[in-house]
Amino acid sequence: MHDSAWSKDLIVEVDGHGVVSHTGSAVLRLVADNTGLTAGLSTALARRGFTPVHDRGRVLTDLAVCVADGGRVLSDLATLRDQPELYGPVASDPTAWRTLDAIGEPQRRHIAAARARVRRRVWGLIVARLGRIPPSRVADVDLGKTVVIRMDATIQIAHSDKEGAAGTFKGTYGHHPLAAWCDNTGEALALQLRPGNAGSNTAADHLAVLTEAISQVPDPQRRDLLITVDGAGATLELIRHLTALNAVHGRRVHYSVGFDLDHRARAAIALVHEQDWQHVWNREGHPRDLDGEHGAGVVELTGLLRTSAGGDELENWPADMRILCRRERPSAAAQLSLFEQADGWRYQLLATNTPGRQLDFLEARHRAHARVEDRVRTGKATGLDHLPSTSMGINAAWCVTAMIATDLLRWFALLCLPPAFRDTEPKTLRYRLLHTAARIVRGQRKRKIKIPETWPWAHDLAAAFALSFALTPT
């Protein structure tokens, strides 16, 4: 029996006034304004001798707020535009479209420079509030002041013909962007929109994205970096570039990059004695069994590869590069090579230049690269899963907007919310805070937002507004 008594006395009328929805998204707009982001974008997009009705920095900020709020298409900007009591005048869809169309390669460089300047100030605010930049963690180990940049490519499915859309290596159709994310803060540092048939291990693309990502990290945090890439990034050019970064005085750049299980590695693995395998860590930092159904182990292959019968197999690679090998019992769905099928183990190799640390720590540090999948997933939930145009240029500008939206959500969590919200998913932030409805009342020449006191997260949202107002505009 269904109890429907709750709805018997309901009447619906379109007659409300003084009520706004998506109230929490106004905090994102305040964060953008009061950290200097809006002003920085305005300068980056300014054209000499041209003064638009709607400042393009404001338009891009509003579009980023809309995307952070869950918008997927330009018409979703009406969520802000149709609430002038809260947001004031907001640009029309055609104006927003023209703003994206005006963002070419030079403008993207200017925007990247503006984002880097604002990020320097935001990180200072984060340190002032939290005491330090949030550390990256490996199992149960705190990596301290090290800033971790994780690089990964993903697939953006295209359901219609778009410029640059092509068949991907996964048999789908779309684009294949490459991005870099900050593991400490969850921010989107750099992204390159690439055609769907772009290679996974294209060194030039990795170097371009990595260079922009490092430029986004403020000093002095830029002086202690860890770069992680999956197996697709293990190219000689990338490893040499990462090695050369250590030549900069006062900078330490470590890397942990997936390496190819080729004939050289298979020959070296065959020479490893069973007693040479060491424990790996689980998520809590405890050693796992070496054998058994869930057994796993790690061993260093550098010496065997440097002194193989065929000569130094790593002769062309940097002298300080180390090769580690992890083995584990494969799952039922694992795709194994003939070598692994015959051996009964699944092998994964990594290259690193970190000296002296225990193998279990280095292996666990590389395994944490899997967290980049969470960053990609939340990025796709914040505009990167859908490209709105057939034009590659406009879609590249949309990706810039989505990166700004991702940063706004992370700055919102780190600067304005209590610890319980620090790692909250975008969808949860929207449901609990950003989409909150409230009343706006006027009095004493001011507007006052009145959040329903029965809303479970009303005090959290009110505190977020107070903290965002306290961010002094630059």
CSV table of C-alpha atoms in Angstrom, one decimal:
chain,number,residue,atom,x,y,z
A,1,MET,CA,0.0,0.0,0.0
A,2,HIS,CA,1.4,3.4,-1.0
A,3,ASP,CA,1.1,6.3,1.4
A,4,SER,CA,0.4,9.4,-0.8
A,5,ALA,CA,-1.2,11.6,1.9
A,6,TRP,CA,1.8,14.0,1.8
A,7,SER,CA,0.7,15.3,-1.6
A,8,LYS,CA,-3.1,15.6,-1.1
A,9,ASP,CA,-3.0,19.3,-0.1
A,10,LEU,CA,-0.4,20.4,-2.6
A,11,ILE,CA,-1.2,23.3,-5.0
A,12,VAL,CA,1.3,24.6,-7.5
A,13,GLU,CA,1.4,28.2,-8.7
A,14,VAL,CA,3.9,30.2,-10.7
A,15,ASP,CA,3.7,33.3,-8.5
A,16,GLY,CA,6.9,33.3,-6.4
A,17,HIS,CA,9.1,36.4,-6.0
A,18,GLY,CA,12.3,37.1,-4.1
A,19,VAL,CA,13.4,33.5,-4.4
A,20,VAL,CA,16.6,32.4,-6.1
A,21,SER,CA,18.1,29.0,-6.8
A,22,HIS,CA,21.7,27.9,-7.3
A,23,THR,CA,22.6,30.4,-4.5
A,24,GLY,CA,25.8,28.6,-3.6
A,25,SER,CA,27.2,29.2,-7.1
A,26,ALA,CA,27.5,32.9,-6.2
A,27,VAL,CA,30.3,31.9,-3.8
A,28,LEU,CA,32.3,30.6,-6.9
A,29,ARG,CA,31.7,34.0,-8.5
A,30,LEU,CA,32.9,35.8,-5.4
A,31,VAL,CA,36.0,33.6,-5.2
A,32,ALA,CA,36.8,34.4,-8.9
A,33,ASP,CA,36.3,38.1,-8.3
A,34,ASN,CA,38.1,38.4,-5.0
A,35,THR,CA,41.2,36.3,-5.9
A,36,GLY,CA,41.7,38.5,-9.0
A,37,LEU,CA,40.8,35.8,-11.5
A,38,THR,CA,38.0,37.8,-13.2
A,39,ALA,CA,40.3,40.9,-13.5
A,40,GLY,CA,43.1,38.7,-14.8
A,41,LEU,CA,41.0,37.2,-17.5
A,42,SER,CA,39.7,40.6,-18.5
A,43,THR,CA,43.3,41.8,-19.1
A,44,ALA,CA,44.1,38.6,-21.0
A,45,LEU,CA,41.2,39.0,-23.3
A,46,ALA,CA,41.3,42.8,-23.8
A,47,ARG,CA,41.6,44.1,-27.3
A,48,ARG,CA,43.0,47.6,-28.0
A,49,GLY,CA,40.4,50.0,-29.2
A,50,PHE,CA,37.5,47.6,-28.5
A,51,THR,CA,35.2,47.9,-25.5
A,52,PRO,CA,32.5,45.3,-25.5
A,53,VAL,CA,29.2,45.8,-23.7
A,54,HIS,CA,30.0,42.7,-21.6
A,55,ASP,CA,33.6,42.5,-20.4
A,56,ARG,CA,35.0,39.3,-21.8
A,57,GLY,CA,36.8,38.4,-18.6
A,58,ARG,CA,33.4,38.6,-16.8
A,59,VAL,CA,31.8,36.5,-19.5
A,60,LEU,CA,34.4,33.8,-19.3
A,61,THR,CA,34.2,33.8,-15.5
A,62,ASP,CA,30.4,33.5,-15.6
A,63,LEU,CA,30.7,30.7,-18.1
A,64,ALA,CA,33.2,28.9,-15.8
A,65,VAL,CA,30.8,29.3,-12.8
A,66,CYS,CA,28.0,27.9,-14.9
A,67,VAL,CA,30.1,24.9,-15.9
A,68,ALA,CA,31.2,24.4,-12.2
A,69,ASP,CA,27.5,24.5,-11.3
A,70,GLY,CA,26.9,21.6,-13.7
A,71,GLY,CA,26.2,23.3,-16.9
A,72,ARG,CA,27.0,21.4,-20.1
A,73,VAL,CA,26.0,23.7,-22.9
A,74,LEU,CA,26.1,27.5,-23.4
A,75,SER,CA,22.3,27.8,-23.0
A,76,ASP,CA,22.7,26.7,-19.4
A,77,LEU,CA,24.1,30.2,-18.7
A,78,ALA,CA,20.5,31.2,-18.4
A,79,THR,CA,20.7,29.7,-14.8
A,80,LEU,CA,22.7,32.8,-13.9
A,81,ARG,CA,21.2,35.3,-16.4
A,82,ASP,CA,17.6,34.7,-15.3
A,83,GLN,CA,18.4,35.6,-11.7
A,84,PRO,CA,19.3,39.2,-12.0
A,85,GLU,CA,18.4,39.8,-8.3
A,86,LEU,CA,21.5,37.8,-7.4
A,87,TYR,CA,23.9,38.0,-10.3
A,88,GLY,CA,23.0,41.2,-12.0
A,89,PRO,CA,23.4,41.4,-15.8
A,90,VAL,CA,24.8,38.3,-17.4
A,91,ALA,CA,25.8,38.0,-21.0
A,92,SER,CA,23.5,36.3,-23.6
A,93,ASP,CA,24.4,33.0,-25.2
A,94,PRO,CA,25.6,34.7,-28.5
A,95,THR,CA,27.9,36.9,-26.5
A,96,ALA,CA,29.3,33.9,-24.6
A,97,TRP,CA,29.8,32.2,-28.0
A,98,ARG,CA,31.6,35.2,-29.4
A,99,THR,CA,33.9,35.2,-26.4
A,100,LEU,CA,34.9,31.6,-26.9
A,101,ASP,CA,35.3,32.2,-30.6
A,102,ALA,CA,37.7,35.1,-29.8
A,103,ILE,CA,40.0,32.8,-27.7
A,104,GLY,CA,42.8,31.6,-30.1
A,105,GLU,CA,46.3,30.4,-29.3
A,106,PRO,CA,47.6,33.8,-28.2
A,107,GLN,CA,44.7,34.4,-25.9
A,108,ARG,CA,45.1,30.9,-24.4
A,109,ARG,CA,48.7,31.8,-23.6
A,110,HIS,CA,47.6,35.0,-21.9
A,111,ILE,CA,44.9,33.2,-20.0
A,112,ALA,CA,47.4,30.6,-18.8
A,113,ALA,CA,49.7,33.4,-17.6
A,114,ALA,CA,46.8,35.0,-15.8
A,115,ARG,CA,45.8,31.7,-14.1
A,116,ALA,CA,49.4,31.2,-13.0
A,117,ARG,CA,49.5,34.7,-11.4
A,118,VAL,CA,46.2,34.1,-9.6
A,119,ARG,CA,47.2,30.6,-8.5
A,120,ARG,CA,50.2,32.1,-6.8
A,121,ARG,CA,47.9,34.3,-4.7
A,122,VAL,CA,45.4,31.5,-4.1
A,123,TRP,CA,48.2,29.1,-2.9
A,124,GLY,CA,49.3,31.8,-0.5
A,125,LEU,CA,45.7,32.0,0.9
A,126,ILE,CA,45.6,28.2,1.2
A,127,VAL,CA,48.8,28.2,3.2
A,128,ALA,CA,47.4,31.0,5.4
A,129,ARG,CA,44.3,29.0,6.1
A,130,LEU,CA,45.6,25.4,6.3
A,131,GLY,CA,49.2,26.0,7.3
A,132,ARG,CA,50.6,24.5,4.1
A,133,ILE,CA,49.6,23.2,0.6
A,134,PRO,CA,47.8,19.9,1.1
A,135,PRO,CA,50.4,17.1,0.9
A,136,SER,CA,50.2,14.2,-1.5
A,137,ARG,CA,50.0,10.9,0.3
A,138,VAL,CA,51.4,7.4,-0.7
A,139,ALA,CA,49.8,4.6,1.3
A,140,ASP,CA,50.3,6.0,4.8
A,141,VAL,CA,53.3,8.3,3.9
A,142,ASP,CA,53.0,12.1,3.7
A,143,LEU,CA,55.2,13.4,0.8
A,144,GLY,CA,55.6,16.7,2.6
A,145,LYS,CA,56.3,19.7,0.5
A,146,THR,CA,56.6,17.8,-2.8
A,147,VAL,CA,54.1,19.0,-5.4
A,148,VAL,CA,53.0,16.1,-7.5
A,149,ILE,CA,52.0,16.6,-11.2
A,150,ARG,CA,50.1,13.7,-12.8
A,151,MET,CA,49.7,13.5,-16.5
A,152,ASP,CA,47.2,11.4,-18.4
A,153,ALA,CA,45.2,11.3,-21.6
A,154,THR,CA,41.6,10.5,-22.0
A,155,ILE,CA,38.9,10.0,-24.6
A,156,GLN,CA,36.2,12.6,-25.3
A,157,ILE,CA,33.4,10.8,-27.2
A,158,ALA,CA,32.0,12.8,-30.2
A,159,HIS,CA,28.4,11.9,-31.2
A,160,SER,CA,28.6,14.1,-34.3
A,161,ASP,CA,31.2,15.3,-36.8
A,162,LYS,CA,33.5,17.8,-35.1
A,163,GLU,CA,36.8,19.2,-36.3
A,164,GLY,CA,39.6,17.0,-35.0
A,165,ALA,CA,37.3,14.1,-34.2
A,166,ALA,CA,38.7,10.8,-35.4
A,167,GLY,CA,38.9,7.1,-34.5
A,168,THR,CA,40.7,6.5,-31.2
A,169,PHE,CA,42.9,3.7,-30.1
A,170,LYS,CA,40.0,2.3,-28.1
A,171,GLY,CA,37.8,1.9,-31.2
A,172,THR,CA,35.7,4.9,-30.4
A,173,TYR,CA,35.2,8.2,-32.2
A,174,GLY,CA,36.1,11.6,-30.7
A,175,HIS,CA,39.1,13.5,-29.3
A,176,HIS,CA,42.1,12.4,-27.3
A,177,PRO,CA,43.1,15.3,-25.0
A,178,LEU,CA,46.2,15.2,-22.7
A,179,ALA,CA,46.1,16.9,-19.3
A,180,ALA,CA,48.2,17.5,-16.2
A,181,TRP,CA,46.6,17.7,-12.7
A,182,CYS,CA,48.0,18.7,-9.4
A,183,ASP,CA,47.6,15.8,-7.0
A,184,ASN,CA,48.0,18.0,-3.9
A,185,THR,CA,45.1,20.3,-4.6
A,186,GLY,CA,43.1,18.6,-7.4
A,187,GLU,CA,43.5,21.6,-9.7
A,188,ALA,CA,43.7,21.3,-13.5
A,189,LEU,CA,47.1,22.7,-14.5
A,190,ALA,CA,47.2,22.3,-18.3
A,191,LEU,CA,45.3,20.6,-21.1
A,192,GLN,CA,45.9,20.1,-24.8
A,193,LEU,CA,42.9,19.2,-27.0
A,194,ARG,CA,44.1,16.7,-29.6
A,195,PRO,CA,42.6,14.8,-32.5
A,196,GLY,CA,41.2,11.4,-31.7
A,197,ASN,CA,44.0,9.7,-33.5
A,198,ALA,CA,46.7,11.4,-31.6
A,199,GLY,CA,49.3,9.1,-30.2
A,200,SER,CA,49.4,8.1,-26.5
A,201,ASN,CA,53.2,8.4,-26.3
A,202,THR,CA,53.7,11.6,-28.4
A,203,ALA,CA,56.7,13.2,-26.7
A,204,ALA,CA,56.1,16.7,-28.1
A,205,ASP,CA,52.6,16.8,-26.6
A,206,HIS,CA,53.8,15.5,-23.2
A,207,LEU,CA,56.6,18.1,-23.2
A,208,ALA,CA,54.2,21.0,-24.1
A,209,VAL,CA,51.6,20.1,-21.5
A,210,LEU,CA,54.3,19.4,-18.8
A,211,THR,CA,56.0,22.8,-19.5
A,212,GLU,CA,52.7,24.6,-19.1
A,213,ALA,CA,51.8,22.6,-16.0
A,214,ILE,CA,55.1,23.4,-14.3
A,215,SER,CA,54.7,27.1,-15.1
A,216,GLN,CA,51.3,27.0,-13.2
A,217,VAL,CA,53.0,25.8,-10.0
A,218,PRO,CA,54.0,28.9,-7.9
A,219,ASP,CA,57.4,29.4,-6.5
A,220,PRO,CA,58.7,28.2,-4.0
A,221,GLN,CA,56.6,25.1,-4.4
A,222,ARG,CA,58.0,24.6,-7.9
A,223,ARG,CA,61.4,23.7,-6.5
A,224,ASP,CA,60.3,20.2,-5.3
A,225,LEU,CA,58.3,18.4,-8.0
A,226,LEU,CA,57.3,14.8,-8.7
A,227,ILE,CA,56.1,14.1,-12.2
A,228,THR,CA,54.1,10.8,-12.8
A,229,VAL,CA,53.0,9.4,-16.1
A,230,ASP,CA,51.6,6.0,-17.1
A,231,GLY,CA,53.3,3.6,-19.5
A,232,ALA,CA,52.3,5.6,-22.6
A,233,GLY,CA,54.6,8.4,-21.6
A,234,ALA,CA,57.8,6.4,-21.3
A,235,THR,CA,59.7,8.0,-24.2
A,236,LEU,CA,63.4,8.8,-24.3
A,237,GLU,CA,62.7,12.5,-25.1
A,238,LEU,CA,60.4,12.9,-22.0
A,239,ILE,CA,62.9,11.1,-19.7
A,240,ARG,CA,65.8,13.2,-21.0
A,241,HIS,CA,63.7,16.4,-20.6
A,242,LEU,CA,62.8,15.5,-17.0
A,243,THR,CA,66.4,14.8,-16.2
A,244,ALA,CA,67.5,18.1,-17.7
A,245,LEU,CA,65.0,19.9,-15.4
A,246,ASN,CA,67.2,19.0,-12.4
A,247,ALA,CA,70.0,21.1,-13.9
A,248,VAL,CA,68.1,24.2,-12.8
A,249,HIS,CA,69.7,25.5,-9.6
A,250,GLY,CA,67.6,25.0,-6.5
A,251,ARG,CA,65.1,22.7,-8.2
A,252,ARG,CA,64.5,19.0,-7.6
A,253,VAL,CA,62.4,17.1,-10.1
A,254,HIS,CA,61.8,13.4,-9.6
A,255,TYR,CA,59.8,11.3,-12.0
A,256,SER,CA,57.9,8.0,-11.9
A,257,VAL,CA,57.0,6.9,-15.3
A,258,GLY,CA,55.6,3.6,-16.6
A,259,PHE,CA,58.1,1.6,-18.7
A,260,ASP,CA,57.6,-0.9,-21.5
A,261,LEU,CA,57.7,-4.6,-20.8
A,262,ASP,CA,59.9,-5.4,-23.8
A,263,HIS,CA,62.3,-8.2,-24.7
A,264,ARG,CA,65.1,-6.6,-22.6
A,265,ALA,CA,62.9,-6.5,-19.5
A,266,ARG,CA,61.6,-10.0,-20.0
A,267,ALA,CA,65.2,-11.3,-20.3
A,268,ALA,CA,66.1,-9.5,-17.1
A,269,ILE,CA,63.1,-10.8,-15.2
A,270,ALA,CA,64.0,-14.4,-16.2
A,271,LEU,CA,67.3,-13.9,-14.3
A,272,VAL,CA,65.7,-12.7,-11.0
A,273,HIS,CA,65.9,-15.2,-8.2
A,274,GLU,CA,62.8,-15.9,-6.2
A,275,GLN,CA,64.4,-14.6,-3.0
A,276,ASP,CA,65.1,-11.3,-4.6
A,277,TRP,CA,61.5,-10.2,-4.8
A,278,GLN,CA,60.5,-7.8,-2.0
A,279,HIS,CA,57.1,-6.9,-0.4
A,280,VAL,CA,54.9,-4.2,-1.8
A,281,TRP,CA,52.5,-2.1,0.3
A,282,ASN,CA,48.8,-2.2,0.4
A,283,ARG,CA,46.7,1.1,0.7
A,284,GLU,CA,47.3,1.3,4.4
A,285,GLY,CA,51.1,0.9,4.0
A,286,HIS,CA,51.3,-2.7,5.3
A,287,PRO,CA,53.3,-5.3,3.4
A,288,ARG,CA,51.4,-7.7,1.2
A,289,ASP,CA,52.1,-11.4,0.8
A,290,LEU,CA,54.8,-12.3,-1.7
A,291,ASP,CA,52.9,-15.3,-3.0
A,292,GLY,CA,49.4,-16.8,-2.9
A,293,GLU,CA,46.2,-15.7,-4.7
A,294,HIS,CA,46.8,-12.0,-4.0
A,295,GLY,CA,50.5,-12.1,-3.9
A,296,ALA,CA,52.7,-9.2,-5.2
A,297,GLY,CA,56.3,-8.3,-5.1
A,298,VAL,CA,58.8,-5.7,-6.5
A,299,VAL,CA,62.4,-6.0,-7.6
A,300,GLU,CA,64.9,-3.6,-9.2
A,301,LEU,CA,66.1,-4.5,-12.7
A,302,THR,CA,68.6,-1.7,-13.3
A,303,GLY,CA,71.7,-3.7,-12.6
A,304,LEU,CA,70.6,-6.6,-14.8
A,305,LEU,CA,69.8,-4.3,-17.7
A,306,ARG,CA,73.0,-2.4,-17.4
A,307,THR,CA,75.2,-5.5,-17.3
A,308,SER,CA,73.2,-7.8,-19.7
A,309,ALA,CA,75.0,-10.2,-22.0
A,310,GLY,CA,74.1,-8.1,-24.9
A,311,GLY,CA,75.7,-5.0,-23.4
A,312,ASP,CA,74.1,-2.0,-21.5
A,313,GLU,CA,70.5,-2.2,-22.5
A,314,LEU,CA,69.9,1.3,-21.0
A,315,GLU,CA,72.9,2.9,-22.8
A,316,ASN,CA,70.9,5.7,-24.4
A,317,TRP,CA,68.9,6.5,-21.3
A,318,PRO,CA,70.0,8.8,-18.5
A,319,ALA,CA,72.6,7.3,-16.1
A,320,ASP,CA,70.5,8.0,-13.0
A,321,MET,CA,67.4,6.2,-14.3
A,322,ARG,CA,66.3,3.1,-12.4
A,323,ILE,CA,63.9,0.4,-13.6
A,324,LEU,CA,61.7,-1.3,-11.1
A,325,CYS,CA,59.4,-4.3,-11.8
A,326,ARG,CA,56.2,-5.1,-9.9
A,327,ARG,CA,54.5,-8.5,-10.2
A,328,GLU,CA,51.1,-9.7,-9.0
A,329,ARG,CA,48.7,-12.5,-9.6
A,330,PRO,CA,46.5,-11.5,-12.5
A,331,SER,CA,42.8,-11.0,-12.2
A,332,ALA,CA,40.4,-13.1,-14.2
A,333,ALA,CA,39.9,-10.3,-16.8
A,334,ALA,CA,43.5,-9.3,-17.1
A,335,GLN,CA,45.0,-9.1,-20.6
A,336,LEU,CA,48.3,-10.9,-20.5
A,337,SER,CA,51.2,-11.3,-22.9
A,338,LEU,CA,52.4,-14.8,-23.8
A,339,PHE,CA,55.3,-14.3,-21.5
A,340,GLU,CA,53.0,-13.5,-18.6
A,341,GLN,CA,50.6,-16.3,-19.4
A,342,ALA,CA,53.4,-18.8,-19.3
A,343,ASP,CA,54.9,-17.3,-16.1
A,344,GLY,CA,51.6,-16.9,-14.2
A,345,TRP,CA,52.4,-13.4,-13.1
A,346,ARG,CA,51.4,-10.0,-14.4
A,347,TYR,CA,54.3,-7.6,-14.7
A,348,GLN,CA,54.5,-3.8,-14.6
A,349,LEU,CA,57.6,-1.7,-15.0
A,350,LEU,CA,58.4,1.8,-13.9
A,351,ALA,CA,61.3,4.2,-14.4
A,352,THR,CA,62.4,6.7,-11.8
A,353,ASN,CA,65.4,8.9,-10.9
A,354,THR,CA,64.7,8.8,-7.1
A,355,PRO,CA,67.9,7.4,-5.5
A,356,GLY,CA,68.1,5.4,-2.3
A,357,ARG,CA,64.5,4.9,-1.3
A,358,GLN,CA,63.1,1.5,-0.4
A,359,LEU,CA,61.5,-0.3,-3.4
A,360,ASP,CA,58.2,-0.8,-1.6
A,361,PHE,CA,57.8,3.0,-1.2
A,362,LEU,CA,58.8,3.8,-4.8
A,363,GLU,CA,56.4,1.1,-6.1
A,364,ALA,CA,53.6,2.5,-4.0
A,365,ARG,CA,54.4,6.0,-5.0
A,366,HIS,CA,54.0,5.1,-8.7
A,367,ARG,CA,50.8,3.1,-8.0
A,368,ALA,CA,49.3,6.2,-6.6
A,369,HIS,CA,49.3,7.6,-10.1
A,370,ALA,CA,46.0,5.8,-10.5
A,371,ARG,CA,44.4,8.8,-8.6
A,372,VAL,CA,44.7,10.8,-11.8
A,373,GLU,CA,41.7,8.7,-13.0
A,374,ASP,CA,39.7,10.5,-10.3
A,375,ARG,CA,40.9,13.8,-11.5
A,376,VAL,CA,39.9,13.0,-15.1
A,377,ARG,CA,36.5,11.7,-14.0
A,378,THR,CA,35.7,14.9,-12.0
A,379,GLY,CA,37.0,16.9,-14.9
A,380,LYS,CA,34.6,15.2,-17.2
A,381,ALA,CA,31.8,15.9,-14.6
A,382,THR,CA,32.9,19.6,-14.9
A,383,GLY,CA,32.6,20.3,-18.6
A,384,LEU,CA,35.2,18.0,-20.2
A,385,ASP,CA,32.8,15.3,-21.2
A,386,HIS,CA,31.1,17.4,-23.8
A,387,LEU,CA,32.5,19.7,-26.5
A,388,PRO,CA,29.8,22.2,-27.7
A,389,SER,CA,31.0,23.1,-31.2
A,390,THR,CA,32.1,21.7,-34.5
A,391,SER,CA,35.1,24.1,-34.3
A,392,MET,CA,38.3,22.9,-32.8
A,393,GLY,CA,39.2,26.4,-31.7
A,394,ILE,CA,35.9,27.0,-29.8
A,395,ASN,CA,36.2,23.5,-28.2
A,396,ALA,CA,39.7,24.3,-27.1
A,397,ALA,CA,38.4,27.5,-25.5
A,398,TRP,CA,35.6,25.4,-23.8
A,399,CYS,CA,38.3,23.1,-22.3
A,400,VAL,CA,40.1,26.2,-20.9
A,401,THR,CA,36.7,27.2,-19.4
A,402,ALA,CA,36.3,23.8,-17.9
A,403,MET,CA,39.8,23.9,-16.3
A,404,ILE,CA,38.9,27.3,-14.8
A,405,ALA,CA,35.7,25.7,-13.5
A,406,THR,CA,37.6,22.8,-11.9
A,407,ASP,CA,39.9,25.3,-10.2
A,408,LEU,CA,37.0,27.3,-8.8
A,409,LEU,CA,35.5,24.2,-7.3
A,410,ARG,CA,38.8,23.2,-5.7
A,411,TRP,CA,39.5,26.8,-4.4
A,412,PHE,CA,35.9,26.8,-3.1
A,413,ALA,CA,36.6,23.6,-1.1
A,414,LEU,CA,40.1,24.6,0.1
A,415,LEU,CA,39.4,28.3,1.0
A,416,CYS,CA,35.7,28.4,2.0
A,417,LEU,CA,34.6,25.0,3.3
A,418,PRO,CA,35.4,22.9,6.4
A,419,PRO,CA,37.6,19.8,6.3
A,420,ALA,CA,34.6,17.5,5.8
A,421,PHE,CA,34.1,19.0,2.3
A,422,ARG,CA,37.8,19.1,1.3
A,423,ASP,CA,37.7,16.1,-1.1
A,424,THR,CA,33.9,16.2,-1.9
A,425,GLU,CA,32.9,15.2,-5.4
A,426,PRO,CA,31.6,18.0,-7.7
A,427,LYS,CA,28.1,16.3,-7.9
A,428,THR,CA,27.9,16.3,-4.1
A,429,LEU,CA,29.0,20.0,-3.8
A,430,ARG,CA,26.3,20.9,-6.3
A,431,TYR,CA,23.5,18.9,-4.5
A,432,ARG,CA,24.4,20.2,-1.0
A,433,LEU,CA,25.6,23.7,-1.5
A,434,LEU,CA,25.7,25.2,-5.0
A,435,HIS,CA,22.1,24.4,-5.9
A,436,THR,CA,20.6,25.7,-2.6
A,437,ALA,CA,17.5,27.8,-3.0
A,438,ALA,CA,17.1,31.0,-0.8
A,439,ARG,CA,15.2,34.2,-0.5
A,440,ILE,CA,16.6,37.6,-1.3
A,441,VAL,CA,15.2,40.5,0.7
A,442,ARG,CA,16.1,44.2,0.4
A,443,GLY,CA,16.5,46.7,3.3
A,444,GLN,CA,18.9,49.4,4.4
A,445,ARG,CA,20.1,49.7,0.7
A,446,LYS,CA,21.4,46.1,0.9
A,447,ARG,CA,20.4,42.7,-0.4
A,448,LYS,CA,20.3,39.9,2.1
A,449,ILE,CA,20.3,36.2,1.2
A,450,LYS,CA,18.2,34.2,3.6
A,451,ILE,CA,19.1,30.5,3.5
A,452,PRO,CA,16.4,28.2,4.9
A,453,GLU,CA,17.4,27.3,8.4
A,454,THR,CA,16.1,23.7,7.9
A,455,TRP,CA,18.6,23.1,5.1
A,456,PRO,CA,21.2,20.6,6.5
A,457,TRP,CA,24.1,22.5,5.1
A,458,ALA,CA,22.8,26.1,5.6
A,459,HIS,CA,25.5,27.1,8.1
A,460,ASP,CA,28.3,25.6,5.9
A,461,LEU,CA,27.0,27.7,3.0
A,462,ALA,CA,26.7,30.9,5.1
A,463,ALA,CA,30.2,30.4,6.4
A,464,ALA,CA,31.4,29.9,2.8
A,465,PHE,CA,29.9,33.2,1.8
A,466,ALA,CA,31.6,35.0,4.8
A,467,LEU,CA,35.0,33.5,3.9
A,468,SER,CA,34.6,34.4,0.2
A,469,PHE,CA,33.7,38.0,1.1
A,470,ALA,CA,36.9,38.1,3.3
A,471,LEU,CA,39.1,37.4,0.3
A,472,THR,CA,40.2,41.0,-0.3
A,473,PRO,CA,40.1,41.9,-4.0
A,474,THR,CA,43.4,42.6,-5.7
